[in-house]
XYZ file of N, CA and C in Angstrom:
858
model
N 136.968 61.374 -60.973
C 135.581 61.468 -61.411
C 134.675 60.675 -60.474
N 134.591 61.071 -59.215
C 133.825 60.290 -58.245
C 132.334 60.258 -58.533
N 131.804 61.260 -59.242
C 130.366 61.315 -59.489
C 130.041 61.173 -60.976
N 130.971 60.612 -61.752
C 130.748 60.458 -63.185
C 129.596 59.489 -63.439
N 128.692 59.890 -64.321
C 127.559 59.046 -64.689
C 127.732 58.640 -66.147
N 127.871 57.356 -66.403
C 128.010 56.876 -67.770
C 126.663 56.930 -68.480
N 126.712 56.905 -69.803
C 125.463 56.934 -70.557
C 124.643 55.682 -70.271
N 125.315 54.563 -70.065
C 124.592 53.321 -69.752
C 123.824 53.456 -68.437
N 124.490 53.978 -67.418
C 123.816 54.163 -66.126
C 122.642 55.126 -66.256
N 122.849 56.209 -66.989
C 121.792 57.210 -67.157
C 120.574 56.602 -67.859
N 120.822 55.827 -68.910
C 119.729 55.199 -69.647
C 118.970 54.217 -68.757
N 119.707 53.415 -67.993
C 119.063 52.427 -67.120
C 118.266 53.093 -66.004
N 118.786 54.198 -65.463
C 118.049 54.907 -64.414
C 116.742 55.479 -64.955
N 116.765 55.953 -66.189
C 115.536 56.458 -66.802
C 114.565 55.331 -67.120
N 115.098 54.158 -67.408
C 114.244 53.008 -67.715
C 113.366 52.631 -66.523
N 113.864 52.859 -65.316
C 113.111 52.481 -64.116
C 111.792 53.238 -63.986
N 111.666 54.347 -64.690
C 110.416 55.116 -64.648
C 109.303 54.436 -65.441
N 109.648 53.369 -66.172
C 108.669 52.653 -66.999
C 108.637 51.188 -66.568
N 107.747 50.837 -65.640
C 107.711 49.488 -65.058
C 107.592 48.365 -66.088
N 106.925 48.632 -67.209
C 106.743 47.584 -68.211
C 107.852 47.506 -69.241
N 108.905 48.273 -69.065
C 109.990 48.314 -70.051
C 110.706 46.971 -70.150
N 111.005 46.566 -71.380
C 111.702 45.295 -71.611
C 113.215 45.457 -71.606
N 113.678 46.696 -71.758
C 115.115 46.949 -71.833
C 115.627 47.061 -73.253
N 114.779 46.720 -74.248
C 115.223 46.779 -75.639
C 115.550 48.205 -76.078
N 114.707 49.148 -75.705
C 114.943 50.540 -76.088
C 116.223 51.067 -75.446
N 116.411 50.766 -74.181
C 117.623 51.197 -73.476
C 118.859 50.624 -74.149
N 118.780 49.341 -74.500
C 119.917 48.687 -75.145
C 120.184 49.281 -76.523
N 119.122 49.656 -77.235
C 119.287 50.256 -78.559
C 120.044 51.579 -78.469
N 119.700 52.401 -77.499
C 120.422 53.662 -77.316
C 121.896 53.407 -77.023
N 122.157 52.398 -76.221
C 123.552 52.087 -75.902
C 124.270 51.521 -77.124
N 123.549 50.767 -77.964
C 124.135 50.266 -79.213
C 124.550 51.423 -80.119
N 123.712 52.455 -80.181
C 124.036 53.631 -80.997
C 125.276 54.329 -80.441
N 125.360 54.421 -79.121
C 126.539 55.026 -78.491
C 127.796 54.226 -78.818
N 127.671 52.900 -78.860
C 128.811 52.045 -79.208
C 129.259 52.306 -80.647
N 128.290 52.376 -81.570
C 128.625 52.666 -82.965
C 129.303 54.026 -83.084
N 128.846 54.992 -82.284
C 129.425 56.341 -82.313
C 130.893 56.328 -81.903
N 131.246 55.473 -80.966
C 132.650 55.378 -80.547
C 133.526 54.903 -81.703
N 133.018 53.942 -82.466
C 133.783 53.416 -83.598
C 133.933 54.488 -84.675
N 132.835 55.183 -84.972
C 132.893 56.252 -85.979
C 133.831 57.363 -85.523
N 133.762 57.715 -84.251
C 134.642 58.749 -83.702
C 136.105 58.376 -83.895
N 136.425 57.122 -83.652
C 137.800 56.654 -83.833
C 138.223 56.770 -85.292
N 137.329 56.404 -86.208
C 137.638 56.499 -87.639
C 137.849 57.947 -88.061
N 136.994 58.846 -87.567
C 137.112 60.271 -87.897
C 138.440 60.826 -87.392
N 138.808 60.460 -86.177
C 140.038 60.989 -85.579
C 141.293 60.503 -86.288
N 141.221 59.328 -86.906
C 142.397 58.750 -87.568
C 142.371 58.929 -89.078
N 141.348 59.603 -89.590
C 141.123 59.642 -91.038
C 142.340 60.118 -91.825
N 142.995 61.164 -91.348
C 144.133 61.708 -92.073
C 145.379 60.852 -91.999
N 145.395 59.890 -91.085
C 146.577 59.052 -90.881
C 146.487 57.714 -91.596
N 145.262 57.266 -91.868
C 145.092 55.937 -92.467
C 144.497 56.024 -93.871
N 144.597 57.213 -94.468
C 144.224 57.418 -95.868
C 142.765 57.076 -96.157
N 141.857 57.612 -95.316
C 140.432 57.415 -95.592
C 139.724 58.760 -95.765
N 140.483 59.793 -96.140
C 139.881 61.067 -96.526
C 139.600 61.043 -98.023
N 138.738 61.945 -98.477
C 138.472 62.055 -99.901
C 137.235 61.306 -100.342
N 137.010 61.296 -101.658
C 135.791 60.755 -102.254
C 135.950 59.299 -102.654
N 134.808 58.596 -102.702
C 134.816 57.204 -103.175
C 134.669 57.141 -104.689
N 134.164 58.231 -105.288
C 133.871 58.226 -106.716
C 132.413 57.936 -107.013
N 131.631 57.644 -105.975
C 130.207 57.344 -106.141
C 129.351 58.539 -105.736
N 128.061 58.460 -106.085
C 127.062 59.419 -105.622
C 125.990 58.677 -104.847
N 125.467 59.310 -103.776
C 124.391 58.666 -103.025
C 123.044 58.970 -103.670
N 121.983 58.474 -103.046
C 120.636 58.640 -103.597
C 120.225 60.106 -103.668
N 120.879 60.961 -102.857
C 120.566 62.392 -102.864
C 121.293 63.139 -103.979
N 122.148 62.419 -104.733
C 122.921 63.057 -105.783
C 124.192 63.710 -105.280
N 124.583 63.382 -104.045
C 125.781 63.974 -103.445
C 126.975 63.033 -103.608
N 128.153 63.610 -103.768
C 129.364 62.800 -103.859
C 129.660 62.167 -102.508
N 129.955 60.876 -102.533
C 130.148 60.118 -101.298
C 131.604 60.179 -100.850
N 131.798 60.591 -99.612
C 133.130 60.577 -99.012
C 133.423 59.171 -98.473
N 134.697 58.822 -98.406
C 135.053 57.508 -97.863
C 134.549 57.344 -96.432
N 134.617 58.420 -95.641
C 134.132 58.339 -94.265
C 132.613 58.209 -94.201
N 131.894 58.738 -95.199
C 130.446 58.509 -95.295
C 130.172 57.008 -95.326
N 130.889 56.351 -96.202
C 130.699 54.915 -96.415
C 131.071 54.120 -95.170
N 132.170 54.510 -94.535
C 132.619 53.818 -93.322
C 131.603 53.999 -92.202
N 131.107 55.229 -92.020
C 130.129 55.495 -90.962
C 128.829 54.739 -91.215
N 128.401 54.694 -92.468
C 127.173 53.982 -92.821
C 127.313 52.488 -92.514
N 128.424 51.906 -92.934
C 128.666 50.484 -92.677
C 128.778 50.203 -91.185
N 129.398 51.120 -90.455
C 129.558 50.938 -89.007
C 128.203 50.894 -88.311
N 127.316 51.821 -88.646
C 125.985 51.831 -88.045
C 125.255 50.526 -88.339
N 125.314 50.096 -89.575
C 124.605 48.878 -89.969
C 125.155 47.653 -89.238
N 126.472 47.491 -89.255
C 127.073 46.296 -88.662
C 126.960 46.277 -87.145
N 126.930 47.454 -86.523
C 126.816 47.513 -85.063
C 125.402 47.220 -84.584
N 124.412 47.342 -85.485
C 123.013 47.266 -85.058
C 122.204 46.147 -85.707
N 122.698 45.566 -86.797
C 121.897 44.591 -87.543
C 121.607 43.315 -86.757
N 122.510 42.923 -85.881
C 122.413 41.615 -85.221
C 121.787 41.671 -83.832
N 121.388 42.839 -83.369
C 121.010 43.007 -81.963
C 119.634 42.453 -81.620
N 118.774 42.280 -82.636
C 117.419 41.814 -82.367
C 116.488 42.906 -81.878
N 116.937 44.155 -81.995
C 116.110 45.268 -81.508
C 115.483 46.087 -82.639
N 115.951 45.889 -83.859
C 115.451 46.646 -85.006
C 114.750 45.734 -86.009
N 113.696 46.273 -86.629
C 113.037 45.530 -87.707
C 113.556 45.975 -89.069
N 114.124 47.178 -89.125
C 114.736 47.693 -90.343
C 115.418 49.016 -90.024
N 116.184 49.513 -90.976
C 116.842 50.805 -90.840
C 116.652 51.602 -92.126
N 116.852 52.902 -92.037
C 116.826 53.778 -93.210
C 117.987 54.749 -93.077
N 118.780 54.857 -94.131
C 119.955 55.727 -94.104
C 119.915 56.713 -95.261
N 120.458 57.882 -95.033
C 120.556 58.877 -96.098
C 121.364 58.347 -97.273
N 122.254 57.409 -97.018
C 123.141 56.902 -98.057
C 122.519 55.782 -98.885
N 121.359 55.269 -98.482
C 120.744 54.136 -99.170
C 119.414 54.535 -99.797
N 119.153 54.031 -100.994
C 117.932 54.401 -101.707
C 116.692 53.796 -101.065
N 116.753 52.536 -100.687
C 115.616 51.871 -100.062
C 115.867 51.635 -98.586
N 114.912 50.961 -97.932
C 115.121 50.642 -96.525
C 116.209 49.576 -96.409
N 116.833 49.513 -95.261
C 117.877 48.519 -95.011
C 117.247 47.379 -94.222
N 117.110 46.239 -94.857
C 116.516 45.080 -94.193
C 117.497 44.461 -93.209
N 116.958 43.897 -92.148
C 117.775 43.114 -91.227
C 118.025 41.757 -91.872
N 119.267 41.292 -91.954
C 119.537 39.986 -92.558
C 118.692 38.880 -91.917
N 118.242 37.950 -92.730
C 117.314 36.919 -92.263
C 117.903 36.037 -91.168
N 119.216 35.978 -91.085
C 119.828 35.137 -90.046
C 119.715 35.761 -88.657
N 119.284 37.027 -88.595
C 119.153 37.707 -87.309
C 117.680 37.928 -86.967
N 117.407 37.961 -85.691
C 116.057 38.221 -85.199
C 115.694 39.691 -85.421
N 114.434 39.940 -85.734
C 113.956 41.318 -85.880
C 113.329 41.802 -84.580
N 113.398 43.100 -84.344
C 112.834 43.692 -83.140
C 111.668 44.606 -83.452
N 111.340 45.471 -82.511
C 110.135 46.304 -82.626
C 110.440 47.780 -82.870
N 111.698 48.092 -83.202
C 112.056 49.493 -83.434
C 112.593 49.715 -84.847
N 112.490 50.952 -85.286
C 113.004 51.399 -86.583
C 114.029 52.497 -86.323
N 115.152 52.437 -87.011
C 116.186 53.465 -86.867
C 116.409 54.151 -88.205
N 116.256 55.464 -88.228
C 116.589 56.272 -89.404
C 117.789 57.140 -89.046
N 118.760 57.254 -89.952
C 119.969 58.000 -89.591
C 120.669 58.605 -90.799
N 121.348 59.691 -90.520
C 122.321 60.280 -91.436
C 123.673 59.907 -90.847
N 124.408 58.984 -91.473
C 125.626 58.466 -90.839
C 126.709 59.507 -90.601
N 126.824 60.481 -91.514
C 127.864 61.494 -91.333
C 127.436 62.811 -91.972
N 126.713 63.604 -91.219
C 126.273 64.915 -91.684
C 127.462 65.867 -91.766
N 127.462 66.711 -92.797
C 128.549 67.681 -92.955
C 129.795 67.088 -93.557
N 129.650 65.945 -94.233
C 130.833 65.219 -94.699
C 131.641 65.980 -95.744
N 131.031 66.969 -96.404
C 131.808 67.762 -97.366
C 132.893 68.575 -96.672
N 132.793 68.698 -95.339
C 133.789 69.444 -94.560
C 134.886 68.556 -93.974
N 134.816 67.267 -94.240
C 135.731 66.319 -93.599
C 137.189 66.689 -93.833
N 137.547 66.925 -95.088
C 138.956 67.169 -95.410
C 139.488 68.441 -94.769
N 138.597 69.372 -94.380
C 139.009 70.626 -93.742
C 139.011 70.515 -92.222
N 138.741 69.307 -91.706
C 138.774 69.057 -90.258
C 137.727 69.878 -89.501
N 136.580 70.104 -90.148
C 135.462 70.798 -89.508
C 134.593 69.767 -88.795
N 133.958 70.160 -87.700
C 133.119 69.241 -86.934
C 131.993 68.678 -87.802
N 131.770 67.383 -87.680
C 130.730 66.682 -88.424
C 129.937 65.835 -87.440
N 128.931 65.109 -87.901
C 128.142 64.373 -86.922
C 127.239 63.309 -87.510
N 126.691 62.484 -86.632
C 125.699 61.464 -86.964
C 124.365 61.894 -86.357
N 123.290 61.821 -87.131
C 121.959 62.184 -86.646
C 121.081 60.939 -86.697
N 120.250 60.722 -85.675
C 119.424 59.512 -85.670
C 118.031 59.773 -85.112
N 117.109 58.911 -85.527
C 115.716 58.983 -85.102
C 115.207 57.562 -84.887
N 114.450 57.334 -83.817
C 113.925 56.005 -83.493
C 112.398 56.045 -83.471
N 111.790 55.042 -84.110
C 110.333 54.883 -84.116
C 109.965 53.472 -83.662
N 108.730 53.299 -83.214
C 108.168 51.971 -83.006
C 107.775 51.386 -84.358
N 107.888 50.082 -84.496
C 107.341 49.392 -85.662
C 105.819 49.490 -85.608
N 105.173 49.782 -86.733
C 103.714 49.957 -86.736
C 102.983 48.938 -87.606
N 103.707 48.215 -88.438
C 103.053 47.233 -89.304
C 103.082 45.849 -88.662
N 102.226 44.972 -89.179
C 102.207 43.592 -88.697
C 103.318 42.802 -89.375
N 103.626 41.657 -88.812
C 104.692 40.844 -89.373
C 106.025 41.141 -88.716
N 106.973 40.257 -88.951
C 108.276 40.388 -88.293
C 109.154 41.432 -88.957
N 109.148 41.463 -90.279
C 110.055 42.327 -91.030
C 109.554 43.763 -91.107
N 110.486 44.689 -91.144
C 110.126 46.086 -91.286
C 109.778 46.434 -92.725
N 108.999 47.476 -92.903
C 108.569 47.913 -94.231
C 108.817 49.410 -94.397
N 108.583 49.888 -95.612
C 108.724 51.319 -95.879
C 107.756 52.123 -95.020
N 106.573 51.570 -94.778
C 105.582 52.253 -93.941
C 106.110 52.474 -92.526
N 106.881 51.525 -92.028
C 107.461 51.677 -90.690
C 108.437 52.845 -90.642
N 109.122 53.084 -91.746
C 110.127 54.154 -91.789
C 109.507 55.531 -92.013
N 108.441 55.579 -92.806
C 107.862 56.874 -93.183
C 106.751 57.279 -92.223
N 107.122 57.502 -90.979
C 106.168 57.928 -89.959
C 106.323 59.423 -89.673
N 105.285 59.998 -89.082
C 105.324 61.411 -88.721
C 106.351 61.649 -87.617
N 106.941 62.828 -87.640
C 107.942 63.163 -86.635
C 107.418 63.087 -85.218
N 106.130 63.395 -85.028
C 105.556 63.376 -83.679
C 105.472 61.969 -83.101
N 105.698 60.949 -83.942
C 105.658 59.569 -83.461
C 107.041 59.039 -83.088
N 108.039 59.900 -83.118
C 109.383 59.476 -82.731
C 109.416 59.037 -81.269
N 110.179 58.003 -81.019
C 110.421 57.547 -79.650
C 111.635 58.267 -79.082
N 112.593 58.546 -79.942
C 113.808 59.259 -79.527
C 114.447 59.903 -80.745
N 115.213 60.937 -80.504
C 115.976 61.589 -81.553
C 117.267 62.121 -80.959
N 118.300 62.175 -81.767
C 119.561 62.681 -81.232
C 120.641 62.797 -82.286
N 121.818 63.157 -81.835
C 122.961 63.276 -82.735
C 124.249 63.065 -81.961
N 125.293 62.752 -82.697
C 126.642 62.678 -82.144
C 127.489 63.658 -82.944
N 128.186 64.536 -82.261
C 129.042 65.509 -82.934
C 130.497 65.129 -82.696
N 131.262 65.061 -83.794
C 132.683 64.716 -83.727
C 133.477 65.999 -83.938
N 133.939 66.585 -82.854
C 134.664 67.845 -82.926
C 135.900 67.796 -82.062
N 136.170 68.869 -81.321
C 137.314 68.872 -80.406
C 137.143 67.774 -79.357
N 135.890 67.431 -79.085
C 135.556 66.227 -78.324
C 134.354 65.603 -79.013
N 134.083 64.351 -78.700
C 132.911 63.676 -79.261
C 131.795 63.721 -78.232
N 130.616 64.173 -78.666
C 129.506 64.351 -77.738
C 128.235 63.762 -78.329
N 127.490 63.039 -77.517
C 126.195 62.481 -77.925
C 125.094 63.217 -77.182
N 124.123 63.720 -77.932
C 122.977 64.442 -77.372
C 121.714 63.717 -77.819
N 120.824 63.418 -76.888
C 119.589 62.740 -77.290
C 118.446 63.111 -76.357
N 117.236 62.858 -76.840
C 116.043 62.962 -76.005
C 115.124 61.791 -76.307
N 114.475 61.310 -75.270
C 113.418 60.309 -75.424
C 112.088 60.926 -75.006
N 112.027 62.256 -75.047
C 110.813 62.969 -74.703
C 110.741 63.424 -73.267
N 111.772 63.125 -72.493
C 111.778 63.509 -71.067
C 113.023 64.313 -70.717
N 113.330 65.283 -71.565
C 114.518 66.105 -71.354
C 115.603 65.773 -72.353
N 116.473 66.736 -72.588
C 117.594 66.570 -73.515
C 118.876 66.468 -72.702
N 119.686 65.461 -72.996
C 120.891 65.214 -72.207
C 122.093 65.031 -73.132
N 123.237 65.573 -72.719
C 124.457 65.478 -73.501
C 125.536 64.704 -72.769
N 126.252 63.868 -73.510
C 127.298 63.012 -72.949
C 128.580 63.201 -73.753
N 129.678 63.420 -73.067
C 130.968 63.624 -73.718
C 131.802 62.359 -73.598
N 132.409 61.954 -74.709
C 133.225 60.744 -74.725
C 134.566 61.011 -74.063
N 134.849 60.254 -73.016
C 136.161 60.307 -72.361
C 137.029 59.241 -73.020
N 137.975 59.635 -73.889
C 138.762 58.639 -74.622
C 139.672 57.806 -73.731
N 139.968 58.303 -72.534
C 140.873 57.554 -71.652
C 140.217 56.299 -71.092
N 138.878 56.306 -70.997
C 138.176 55.124 -70.484
C 137.181 54.564 -71.498
N 137.022 55.259 -72.631
C 136.132 54.765 -73.674
C 134.667 54.804 -73.319
N 134.266 55.777 -72.508
C 132.870 55.869 -72.082
C 132.309 57.274 -72.321
N 131.024 57.316 -72.689
C 130.302 58.580 -72.728
C 129.850 58.919 -71.314
N 130.223 60.098 -70.829
C 129.873 60.534 -69.476
C 128.921 61.726 -69.545
N 127.948 61.746 -68.651
C 126.968 62.829 -68.618
C 127.671 64.150 -68.316
N 127.644 65.059 -69.269
C 128.318 66.354 -69.112
C 127.344 67.525 -69.203
N 126.197 67.308 -69.846
C 125.217 68.375 -70.047
C 123.812 67.844 -69.743
N 123.466 67.693 -68.456
C 122.126 67.192 -68.115
C 121.054 68.251 -68.351
N 119.897 67.796 -68.791
C 118.731 68.682 -68.942
C 119.053 69.958 -69.721
N 119.562 69.768 -70.911
C 119.898 70.901 -71.777
C 118.644 71.672 -72.181
N 118.734 72.979 -72.151
C 117.662 73.837 -72.661
C 118.281 74.965 -73.472
N 117.568 75.401 -74.486
C 118.046 76.515 -75.301
C 117.833 77.816 -74.538
N 118.831 78.690 -74.469
C 118.620 79.995 -73.832
C 117.394 80.696 -74.421
N 116.668 81.407 -73.574
C 115.434 82.054 -74.027
C 115.686 83.055 -75.141
N 116.858 83.626 -75.142
C 117.153 84.601 -76.194
C 118.596 84.438 -76.656
N 118.783 84.355 -77.959
C 120.115 84.291 -78.529
C 120.351 85.484 -79.433
N 121.577 85.663 -79.855
C 121.898 86.809 -80.713
C 122.687 86.390 -81.943
N 122.488 85.148 -82.368
C 123.175 84.683 -83.568
C 122.169 84.075 -84.541
N 122.533 84.061 -85.803
C 121.740 83.356 -86.813
C 122.700 82.572 -87.697
N 122.239 81.428 -88.166
C 123.077 80.526 -88.952
C 122.385 80.207 -90.267
N 122.947 80.672 -91.350
C 122.422 80.338 -92.674
C 123.487 80.658 -93.717
N 123.338 80.076 -94.886
C 124.271 80.323 -95.980
C 123.794 81.539 -96.772
N 124.319 82.702 -96.426
C 123.870 83.935 -97.080
C 124.339 84.042 -98.527
N 125.165 83.101 -98.952
C 125.527 83.068 -100.367
C 124.329 82.760 -101.255
N 123.265 82.209 -100.641
C 122.043 81.892 -101.392
C 120.993 83.000 -101.296
N 121.360 84.132 -100.723
C 120.395 85.218 -100.467
C 119.573 85.579 -101.707
N 120.223 85.699 -102.844
C 119.524 86.138 -104.061
C 118.501 85.116 -104.546
N 118.604 83.870 -104.079
C 117.685 82.809 -104.505
C 116.493 82.650 -103.567
N 116.538 83.320 -102.409
C 115.485 83.126 -101.406
C 114.211 83.878 -101.753
N 113.122 83.434 -101.122
C 111.851 84.141 -101.233
C 111.980 85.522 -100.565
N 111.228 86.508 -101.029
C 111.320 87.865 -100.460
C 111.106 87.911 -98.952
N 110.221 87.072 -98.422
C 109.964 87.076 -96.984
C 111.190 86.686 -96.173
N 111.945 85.699 -96.660
C 113.178 85.280 -95.977
C 114.225 86.387 -96.067
N 114.355 86.985 -97.243
C 115.306 88.087 -97.411
C 114.982 89.231 -96.450
N 113.703 89.540 -96.338
C 113.270 90.631 -95.464
C 113.599 90.322 -94.011
N 113.409 89.061 -93.603
C 113.701 88.690 -92.217
C 115.195 88.808 -91.922
N 116.030 88.329 -92.827
C 117.484 88.427 -92.628
C 117.910 89.891 -92.563
N 117.354 90.710 -93.426
C 117.656 92.147 -93.382
C 117.254 92.735 -92.026
N 116.125 92.273 -91.503
C 115.610 92.788 -90.224
C 116.555 92.459 -89.074
N 116.999 91.199 -88.979
C 117.833 90.825 -87.828
C 119.252 91.383 -87.946
N 119.607 91.901 -89.125
C 120.914 92.532 -89.299
C 120.864 94.045 -89.078
N 119.658 94.572 -88.932
C 119.498 96.020 -88.753
C 119.652 96.394 -87.281
N 120.547 97.306 -86.936
C 120.766 97.669 -85.527
C 119.511 98.208 -84.848
N 119.252 97.713 -83.643
C 118.150 98.202 -82.814
C 118.432 97.769 -81.381
N 118.836 98.703 -80.547
C 119.251 98.393 -79.178
C 118.138 97.737 -78.375
N 116.913 98.172 -78.542
C 115.795 97.661 -77.744
C 115.567 96.170 -77.953
N 115.770 95.690 -79.170
C 115.529 94.276 -79.461
C 116.811 93.452 -79.542
N 117.947 94.080 -79.243
C 119.211 93.349 -79.239
C 119.784 93.092 -80.615
N 119.305 93.789 -81.613
C 119.869 93.644 -82.951
C 121.023 94.633 -83.150
N 121.933 94.310 -84.058
C 121.891 93.215 -85.029
C 122.331 91.886 -84.428
N 121.832 90.782 -85.006
C 122.305 89.458 -84.640
C 123.653 89.216 -85.322
N 124.429 88.328 -84.725
C 125.733 87.979 -85.297
C 125.573 86.749 -86.190
N 126.270 86.759 -87.296
C 126.238 85.618 -88.209
C 127.266 84.574 -87.778
N 126.811 83.350 -87.598
C 127.689 82.228 -87.256
C 127.246 81.032 -88.088
N 128.006 80.709 -89.118
C 127.607 79.610 -90.004
C 128.812 78.748 -90.337
N 128.716 77.459 -90.009
C 129.803 76.519 -90.245
C 129.576 75.747 -91.542
N 128.319 75.425 -91.834
C 128.021 74.634 -93.021
C 127.885 73.163 -92.714
N 127.895 72.822 -91.440
C 127.641 71.461 -90.969
C 126.424 71.562 -90.057
N 125.303 70.942 -90.450
C 124.048 71.084 -89.714
C 124.210 70.748 -88.242
N 124.860 69.634 -87.943
C 125.045 69.227 -86.549
C 125.806 70.295 -85.774
N 126.858 70.830 -86.371
C 127.674 71.836 -85.683
C 126.896 73.118 -85.428
N 126.201 73.597 -86.450
C 125.420 74.831 -86.288
C 124.281 74.632 -85.289
N 123.612 73.498 -85.368
C 122.515 73.214 -84.437
C 123.035 73.107 -83.007
N 124.155 72.427 -82.829
C 124.717 72.214 -81.492
C 125.097 73.544 -80.841
N 125.726 74.427 -81.610
C 126.098 75.727 -81.055
C 124.856 76.521 -80.656
N 123.844 76.509 -81.495
C 122.624 77.253 -81.179
C 121.863 76.638 -80.012
N 121.956 75.326 -79.856
C 121.330 74.671 -78.705
C 121.976 75.145 -77.408
N 123.287 75.292 -77.418
C 124.005 75.684 -76.205
C 123.929 77.186 -75.937
N 124.014 77.998 -76.988
C 124.138 79.440 -76.814
C 122.891 80.227 -77.203
N 121.971 79.593 -77.878
C 120.799 80.301 -78.375
C 121.053 80.841 -79.769
N 120.029 80.867 -80.587
C 120.190 81.365 -81.945
C 119.164 80.754 -82.879
N 119.254 81.108 -84.126
C 118.304 80.677 -85.150
C 119.073 79.998 -86.272
N 118.594 78.826 -86.701
C 119.181 78.139 -87.850
C 118.182 78.152 -88.997
N 118.646 78.515 -90.187
C 117.787 78.532 -91.369
C 118.474 77.810 -92.521
N 117.725 76.995 -93.238
C 118.174 76.482 -94.536
C 116.966 76.570 -95.467
N 116.622 77.793 -95.900
C 115.361 78.004 -96.624
C 115.354 77.354 -98.007
N 114.143 77.087 -98.479
C 113.983 76.696 -99.876
C 114.453 77.850 -100.756
N 114.965 77.510 -101.933
C 115.386 78.553 -102.870
C 115.086 78.096 -104.294
N 115.535 78.864 -105.251
C 115.237 78.552 -106.647
C 115.872 77.236 -107.085
N 117.000 76.885 -106.492
C 117.660 75.631 -106.840
C 117.037 74.438 -106.122
N 116.520 74.683 -104.911
C 115.902 73.631 -104.103
C 114.541 74.133 -103.606
N 113.532 74.130 -104.481
C 112.234 74.728 -104.125
C 111.519 74.043 -102.965
N 111.894 72.810 -102.649
C 111.289 72.107 -101.515
C 112.230 72.068 -100.310
N 113.301 72.832 -100.381
C 114.282 72.803 -99.301
C 115.287 71.694 -99.517
N 116.347 71.708 -98.729
C 117.418 70.732 -98.928
C 117.561 69.756 -97.767
N 117.177 70.162 -96.556
C 117.302 69.261 -95.416
C 116.299 68.124 -95.535
N 116.721 66.930 -95.138
C 115.855 65.758 -95.229
C 115.004 65.641 -93.973
N 113.707 65.486 -94.169
C 112.774 65.422 -93.045
C 113.070 64.233 -92.146
N 113.267 63.072 -92.734
C 113.396 61.838 -91.954
C 114.689 61.772 -91.158
N 115.803 62.119 -91.797
C 117.110 61.910 -91.173
C 117.642 63.126 -90.417
N 117.140 64.307 -90.745
C 117.724 65.524 -90.180
C 116.702 66.387 -89.436
N 115.668 66.833 -90.141
C 114.713 67.767 -89.530
C 113.922 67.132 -88.390
N 113.423 65.912 -88.583
C 112.621 65.262 -87.535
C 113.373 65.117 -86.209
N 114.541 64.458 -86.209
C 115.219 64.255 -84.917
C 115.676 65.542 -84.248
N 116.138 66.518 -85.030
C 116.595 67.768 -84.424
C 115.417 68.586 -83.908
N 114.295 68.534 -84.624
C 113.093 69.222 -84.141
C 112.592 68.580 -82.852
N 112.723 67.271 -82.739
C 112.293 66.569 -81.523
C 113.124 67.021 -80.322
N 114.393 67.268 -80.539
C 115.264 67.767 -79.470
C 114.816 69.154 -79.021
N 114.481 70.013 -79.970
C 114.046 71.373 -79.653
C 112.697 71.353 -78.957
């Protein structure tokens, strides 16, 4: 690997474009990559060390908590709480914001994350992932507040995800291109494997849970019917590709082109995807 570029080198090279940079943001991205390595190791060993299955608890979303959910959540917190780069965190698994312990210095960034998206697929060995979003602190004072966490998506400093599949890959953007890094387990480093990722201009797949078709609004039903209707001129019908893990479906569509839908329905009239932990960071990548 004579020309291998580590994620650390890539982040530092991008930092040079900002003369006033303190290095805190660069270090935060590398901290997230470090946490991802630990989570990846836990995911890979889950079936061998008896950490598959449910904890018996429910999270704030009303979902049953998997043991790996809890491990991933704790890993993110413990890997980042002491760094001095965050003023607070917000996790899908926690009802309120996660304060930085008083014994540690607070920083100027906010991290929102879904520690393990697609966790209901864990026992079936389906690809799952971590999704994250970074914001600047906007309130006065040292400690982070709820206001710091509940910012508009357009104010994100960075967004990304880590997918744990046949290989572990971290994809992120800081607003200057989307880059993907694959974890080389032999050296324990994320290496640049997909520089300047772009979605193909045209795809021929769609990803959605058609089991909910009868619950959708008529407009959504009509659109799905349309893309399934053969028409050579427009490249229809589209092929259905749905895994049921947001990170996995999004990642495939990012690489190959396609459409992802999780529409509101009668059971979830406001939709099911979380704006802060899922929709914001993935939309920022797109």
